[in-house]
CSV table of C-alpha atoms in Angstrom, one decimal:
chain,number,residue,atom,x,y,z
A,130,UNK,CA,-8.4,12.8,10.9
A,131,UNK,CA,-5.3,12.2,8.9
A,132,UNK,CA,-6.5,11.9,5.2
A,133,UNK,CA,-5.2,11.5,1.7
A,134,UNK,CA,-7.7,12.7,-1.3
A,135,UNK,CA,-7.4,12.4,-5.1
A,136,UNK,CA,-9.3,12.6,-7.9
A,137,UNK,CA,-10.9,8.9,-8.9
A,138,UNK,CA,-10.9,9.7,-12.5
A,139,UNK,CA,-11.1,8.2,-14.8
A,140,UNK,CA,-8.3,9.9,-16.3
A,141,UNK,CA,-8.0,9.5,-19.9
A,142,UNK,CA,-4.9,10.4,-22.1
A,143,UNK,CA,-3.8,10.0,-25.6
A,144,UNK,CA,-0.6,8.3,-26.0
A,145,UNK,CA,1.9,10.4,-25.9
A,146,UNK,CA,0.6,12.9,-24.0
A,147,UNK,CA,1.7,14.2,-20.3
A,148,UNK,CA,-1.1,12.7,-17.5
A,149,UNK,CA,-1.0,14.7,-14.2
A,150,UNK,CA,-1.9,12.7,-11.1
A,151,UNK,CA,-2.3,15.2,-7.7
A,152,UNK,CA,-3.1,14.4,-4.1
A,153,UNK,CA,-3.5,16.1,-1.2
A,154,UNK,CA,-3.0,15.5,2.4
A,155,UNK,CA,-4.4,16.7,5.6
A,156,UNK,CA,-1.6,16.3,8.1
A,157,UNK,CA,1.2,18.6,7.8
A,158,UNK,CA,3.6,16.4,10.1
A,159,UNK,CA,3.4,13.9,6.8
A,160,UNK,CA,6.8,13.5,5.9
A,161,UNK,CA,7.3,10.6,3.4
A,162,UNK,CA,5.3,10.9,0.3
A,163,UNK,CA,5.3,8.1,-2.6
A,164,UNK,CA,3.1,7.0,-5.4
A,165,UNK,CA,2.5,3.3,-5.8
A,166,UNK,CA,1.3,2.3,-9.6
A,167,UNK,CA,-1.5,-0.8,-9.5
A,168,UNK,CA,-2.9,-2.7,-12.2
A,169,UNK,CA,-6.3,-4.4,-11.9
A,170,UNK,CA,-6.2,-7.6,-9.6
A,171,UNK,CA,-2.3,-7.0,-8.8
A,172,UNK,CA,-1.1,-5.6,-5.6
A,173,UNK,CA,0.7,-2.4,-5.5
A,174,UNK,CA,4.1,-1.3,-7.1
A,175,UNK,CA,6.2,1.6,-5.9
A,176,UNK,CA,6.5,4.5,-8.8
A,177,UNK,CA,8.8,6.9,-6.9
A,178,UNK,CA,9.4,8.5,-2.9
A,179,UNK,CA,10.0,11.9,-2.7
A,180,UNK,CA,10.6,13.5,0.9
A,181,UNK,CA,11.9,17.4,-0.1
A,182,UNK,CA,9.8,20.3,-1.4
A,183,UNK,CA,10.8,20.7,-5.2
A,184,UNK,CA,10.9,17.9,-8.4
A,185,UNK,CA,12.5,14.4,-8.6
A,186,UNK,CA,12.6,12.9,-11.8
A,187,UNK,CA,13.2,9.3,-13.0
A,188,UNK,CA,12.6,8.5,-16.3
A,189,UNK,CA,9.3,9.2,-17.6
A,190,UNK,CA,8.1,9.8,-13.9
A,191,UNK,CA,8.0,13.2,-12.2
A,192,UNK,CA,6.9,13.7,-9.0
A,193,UNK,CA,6.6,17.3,-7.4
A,194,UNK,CA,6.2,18.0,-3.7
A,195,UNK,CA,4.8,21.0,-2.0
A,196,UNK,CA,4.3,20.7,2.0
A,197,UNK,CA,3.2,24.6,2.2
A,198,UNK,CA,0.4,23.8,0.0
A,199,UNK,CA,0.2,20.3,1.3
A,200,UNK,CA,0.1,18.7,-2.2
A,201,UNK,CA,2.1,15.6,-4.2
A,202,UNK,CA,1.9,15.2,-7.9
A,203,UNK,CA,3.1,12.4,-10.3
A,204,UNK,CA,3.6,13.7,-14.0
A,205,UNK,CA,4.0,10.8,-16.5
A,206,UNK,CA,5.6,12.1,-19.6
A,207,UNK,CA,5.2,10.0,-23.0
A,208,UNK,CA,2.1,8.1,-21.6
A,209,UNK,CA,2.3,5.0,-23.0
A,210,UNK,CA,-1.2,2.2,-22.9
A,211,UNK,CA,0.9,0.4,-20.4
A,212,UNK,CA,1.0,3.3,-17.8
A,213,UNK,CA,-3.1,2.5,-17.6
A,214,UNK,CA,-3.8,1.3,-14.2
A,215,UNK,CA,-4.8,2.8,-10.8
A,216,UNK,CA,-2.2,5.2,-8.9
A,217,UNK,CA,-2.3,5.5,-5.8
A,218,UNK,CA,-0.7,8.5,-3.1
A,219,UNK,CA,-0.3,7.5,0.3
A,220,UNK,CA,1.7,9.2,3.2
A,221,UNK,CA,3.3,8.5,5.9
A,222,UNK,CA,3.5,10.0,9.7
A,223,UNK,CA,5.9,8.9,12.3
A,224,UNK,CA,3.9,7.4,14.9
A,225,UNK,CA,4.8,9.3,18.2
A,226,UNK,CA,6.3,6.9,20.8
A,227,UNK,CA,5.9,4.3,18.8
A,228,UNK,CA,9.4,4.4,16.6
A,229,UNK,CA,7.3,3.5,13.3
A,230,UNK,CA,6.0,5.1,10.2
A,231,UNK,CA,1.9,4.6,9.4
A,232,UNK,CA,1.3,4.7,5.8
A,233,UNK,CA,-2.3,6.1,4.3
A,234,UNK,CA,-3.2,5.8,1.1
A,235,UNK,CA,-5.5,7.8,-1.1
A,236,UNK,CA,-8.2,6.3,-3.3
A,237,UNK,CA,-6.3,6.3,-6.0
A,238,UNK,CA,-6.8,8.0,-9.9
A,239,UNK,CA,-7.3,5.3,-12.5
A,240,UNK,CA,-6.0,6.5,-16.0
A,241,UNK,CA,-6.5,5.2,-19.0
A,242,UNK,CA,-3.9,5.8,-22.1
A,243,UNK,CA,-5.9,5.8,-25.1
A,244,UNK,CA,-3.6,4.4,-28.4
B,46,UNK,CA,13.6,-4.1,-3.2
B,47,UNK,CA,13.4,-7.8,-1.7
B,48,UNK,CA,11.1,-11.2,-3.3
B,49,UNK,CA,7.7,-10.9,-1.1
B,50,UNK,CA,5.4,-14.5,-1.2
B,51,UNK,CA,1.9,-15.1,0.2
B,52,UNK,CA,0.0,-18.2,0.2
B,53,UNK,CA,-2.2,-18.6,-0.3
B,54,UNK,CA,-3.1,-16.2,-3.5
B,55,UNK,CA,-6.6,-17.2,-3.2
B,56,UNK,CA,-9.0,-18.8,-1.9
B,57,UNK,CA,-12.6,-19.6,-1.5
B,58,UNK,CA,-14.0,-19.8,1.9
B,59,UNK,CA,-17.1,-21.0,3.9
B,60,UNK,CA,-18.4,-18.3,6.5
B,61,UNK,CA,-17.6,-19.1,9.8
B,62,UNK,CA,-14.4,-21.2,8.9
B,63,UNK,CA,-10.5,-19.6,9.8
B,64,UNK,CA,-7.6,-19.2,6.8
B,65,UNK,CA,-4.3,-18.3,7.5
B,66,UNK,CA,-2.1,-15.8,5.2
B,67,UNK,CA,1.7,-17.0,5.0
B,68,UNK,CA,4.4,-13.6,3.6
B,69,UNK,CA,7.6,-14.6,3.6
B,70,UNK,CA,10.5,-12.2,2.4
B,71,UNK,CA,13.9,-13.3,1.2
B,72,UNK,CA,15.9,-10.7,2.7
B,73,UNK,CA,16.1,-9.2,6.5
B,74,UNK,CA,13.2,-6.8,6.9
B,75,UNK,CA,12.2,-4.2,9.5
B,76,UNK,CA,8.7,-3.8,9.7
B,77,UNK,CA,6.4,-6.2,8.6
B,78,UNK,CA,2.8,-5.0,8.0
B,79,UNK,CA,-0.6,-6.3,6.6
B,80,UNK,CA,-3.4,-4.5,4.7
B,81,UNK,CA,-6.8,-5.0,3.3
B,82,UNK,CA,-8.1,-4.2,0.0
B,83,UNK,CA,-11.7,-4.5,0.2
B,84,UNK,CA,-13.4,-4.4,-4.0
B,85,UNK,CA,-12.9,-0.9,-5.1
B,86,UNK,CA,-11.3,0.4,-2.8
B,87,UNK,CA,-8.0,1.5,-1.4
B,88,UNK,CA,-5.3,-0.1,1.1
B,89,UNK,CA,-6.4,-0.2,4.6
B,90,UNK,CA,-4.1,-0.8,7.3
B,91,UNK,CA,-5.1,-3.7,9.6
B,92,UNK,CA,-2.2,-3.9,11.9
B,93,UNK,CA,1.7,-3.9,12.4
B,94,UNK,CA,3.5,-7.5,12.9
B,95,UNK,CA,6.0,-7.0,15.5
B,96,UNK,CA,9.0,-9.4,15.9
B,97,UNK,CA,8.6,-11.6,18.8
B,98,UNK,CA,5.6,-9.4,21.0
B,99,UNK,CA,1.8,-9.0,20.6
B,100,UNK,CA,1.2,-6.9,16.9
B,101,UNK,CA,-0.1,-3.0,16.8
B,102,UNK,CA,-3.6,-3.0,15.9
B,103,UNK,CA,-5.4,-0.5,13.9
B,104,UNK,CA,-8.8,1.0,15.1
B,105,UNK,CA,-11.3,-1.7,14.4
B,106,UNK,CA,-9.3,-4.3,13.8
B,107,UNK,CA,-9.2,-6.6,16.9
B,108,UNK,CA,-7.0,-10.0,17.7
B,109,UNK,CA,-9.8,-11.8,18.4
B,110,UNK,CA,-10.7,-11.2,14.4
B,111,UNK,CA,-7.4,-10.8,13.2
B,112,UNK,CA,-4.6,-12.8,15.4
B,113,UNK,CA,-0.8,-11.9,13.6
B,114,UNK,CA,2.4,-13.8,14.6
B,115,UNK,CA,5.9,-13.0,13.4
B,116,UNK,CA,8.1,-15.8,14.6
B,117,UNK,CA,11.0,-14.1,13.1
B,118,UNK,CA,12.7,-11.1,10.8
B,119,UNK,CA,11.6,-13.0,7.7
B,120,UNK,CA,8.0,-14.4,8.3
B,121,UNK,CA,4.7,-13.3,9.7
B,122,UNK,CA,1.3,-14.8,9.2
B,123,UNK,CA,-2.5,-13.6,9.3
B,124,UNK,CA,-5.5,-15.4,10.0
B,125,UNK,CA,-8.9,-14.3,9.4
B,126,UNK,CA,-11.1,-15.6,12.0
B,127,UNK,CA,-14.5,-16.4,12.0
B,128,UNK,CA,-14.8,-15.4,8.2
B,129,UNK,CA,-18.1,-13.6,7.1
B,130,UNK,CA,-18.9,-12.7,3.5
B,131,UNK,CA,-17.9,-9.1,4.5
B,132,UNK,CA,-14.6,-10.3,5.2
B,133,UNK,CA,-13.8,-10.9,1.3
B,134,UNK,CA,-11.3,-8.9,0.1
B,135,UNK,CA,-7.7,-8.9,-0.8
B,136,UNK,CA,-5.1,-9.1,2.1
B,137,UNK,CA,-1.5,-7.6,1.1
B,138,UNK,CA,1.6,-7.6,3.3
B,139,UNK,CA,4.5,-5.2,3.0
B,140,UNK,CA,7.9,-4.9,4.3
B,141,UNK,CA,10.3,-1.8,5.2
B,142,UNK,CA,13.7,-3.2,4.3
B,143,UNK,CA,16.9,-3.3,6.8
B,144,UNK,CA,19.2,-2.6,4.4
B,145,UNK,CA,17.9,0.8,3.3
B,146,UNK,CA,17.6,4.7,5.0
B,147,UNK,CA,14.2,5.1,3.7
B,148,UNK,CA,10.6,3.7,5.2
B,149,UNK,CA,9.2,2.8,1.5
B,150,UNK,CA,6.7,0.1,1.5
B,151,UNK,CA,7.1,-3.0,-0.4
B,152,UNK,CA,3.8,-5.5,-1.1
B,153,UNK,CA,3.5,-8.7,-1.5
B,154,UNK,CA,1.0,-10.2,-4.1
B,155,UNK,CA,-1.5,-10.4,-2.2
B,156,UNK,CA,-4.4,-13.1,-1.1
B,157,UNK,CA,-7.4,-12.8,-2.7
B,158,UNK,CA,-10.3,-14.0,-0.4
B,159,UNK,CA,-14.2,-15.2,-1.2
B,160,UNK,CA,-16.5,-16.0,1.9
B,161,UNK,CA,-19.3,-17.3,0.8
């Protein structure tokens, strides 16, 4: 069973501070990995992709890849009360036969950015 | 990324009664897809909307419950059949974009549904 787990939180970080999101999958033929940001009663807005082993960085946003270890992180630098909302890690797999990409979500971490 | 619209973005149902879901995207898309978001919980994939042929379903997720047309690159609806209270949730579409090398996911706002 293909499956995506994080840690529901609640997360809770002073402003300012670094929050560390992690995930990890089950399937190692997961090749597409992004985190999607989603604020209560509002649908889900992509953070950042990342599809190589290593760091990519954009802006405040980290994200941090291992496929040997089979897990994605998100680091938010300078957490700011606005970064509060859920976040969610979902995967994809290519479908075999099928010429299409199945995305799988994780539960998703909420954090909370205390003033 | 491209404009995504559903209508409704809510609605307030009787059991037993149908509603259709409307996404429409102002750009060319690839894949068109549709989720559920049931309270709580996280983004469950009900089924692929394929251009012009019968959609790919998810396992349990049926056509009977859940019939999908995509007319064209741009549109797709959903309808909810036979609505139960179980049924309340939040349905979301996304879109993979043609214009792009990637297969990120964009959502639309989503439909919040009440059966009562």
């Amino acid at each position: 069973q293909k499956e995506v787990e994080q840690n529901s939180g609640p997360l809770s970080v002073p402003e300012g501070a670094i929050a560390s999101l992690n995930c990890t999958y089950s399937d190692r033929g997961s090749q597409s990995f992004f985190w999607y940001r989603q604020y209560s009663g509002k649908s889900p807005e992509l953070i950042m992709f990342i599809y190589s082993n290593g760091d990519k960085e954009d802006g405040r946003f980290t994200a941090q890849l291992n496929k040997a270890s089979q897990y994605v992180s998100l680091l938010i630098r300078d957490s700011q009360p606005s970064d509060s909302a859920t976040y969610l890690c979902a995967v994809t797999l290519r479908n075999s036969g099928a010429g299409s990409y199945q995305l799988t979500f994780g539960k998703g971490t909420k954090l909370s950015v205390i003033p | 990324s491209a404009v995504i619209s559903q209508k409704p973005s809510r609605d307030i149902c009787q059991r037993g009664t149908s509603l259709t879901i409307q996404c429409q995207v102002d750009s060319q898309v690839t894949m068109m897809f549709w989720y559920r978001q049931q309270p709580g919980q996280s983004l469950t994939l009900i089924a692929t909307a394929n251009q012009g042929s019968e959609a790919t379903y998810e396992s349990g997720f049926v056509i009977d419950k859940f019939p999908i047309s995509r007319p064209n690159l741009t549109f797709s609806t959903l309808t909810v059949s036979n609505m139960s209270p179980e049924d309340s949730s939040i349905y979301l579409c996304s879109v993979e974009l043609l214009d792009t090398s990637t297969d990120t996911q964009y959502f639309g706002p989503g439909t919040r549904l009440t059966v009562l």
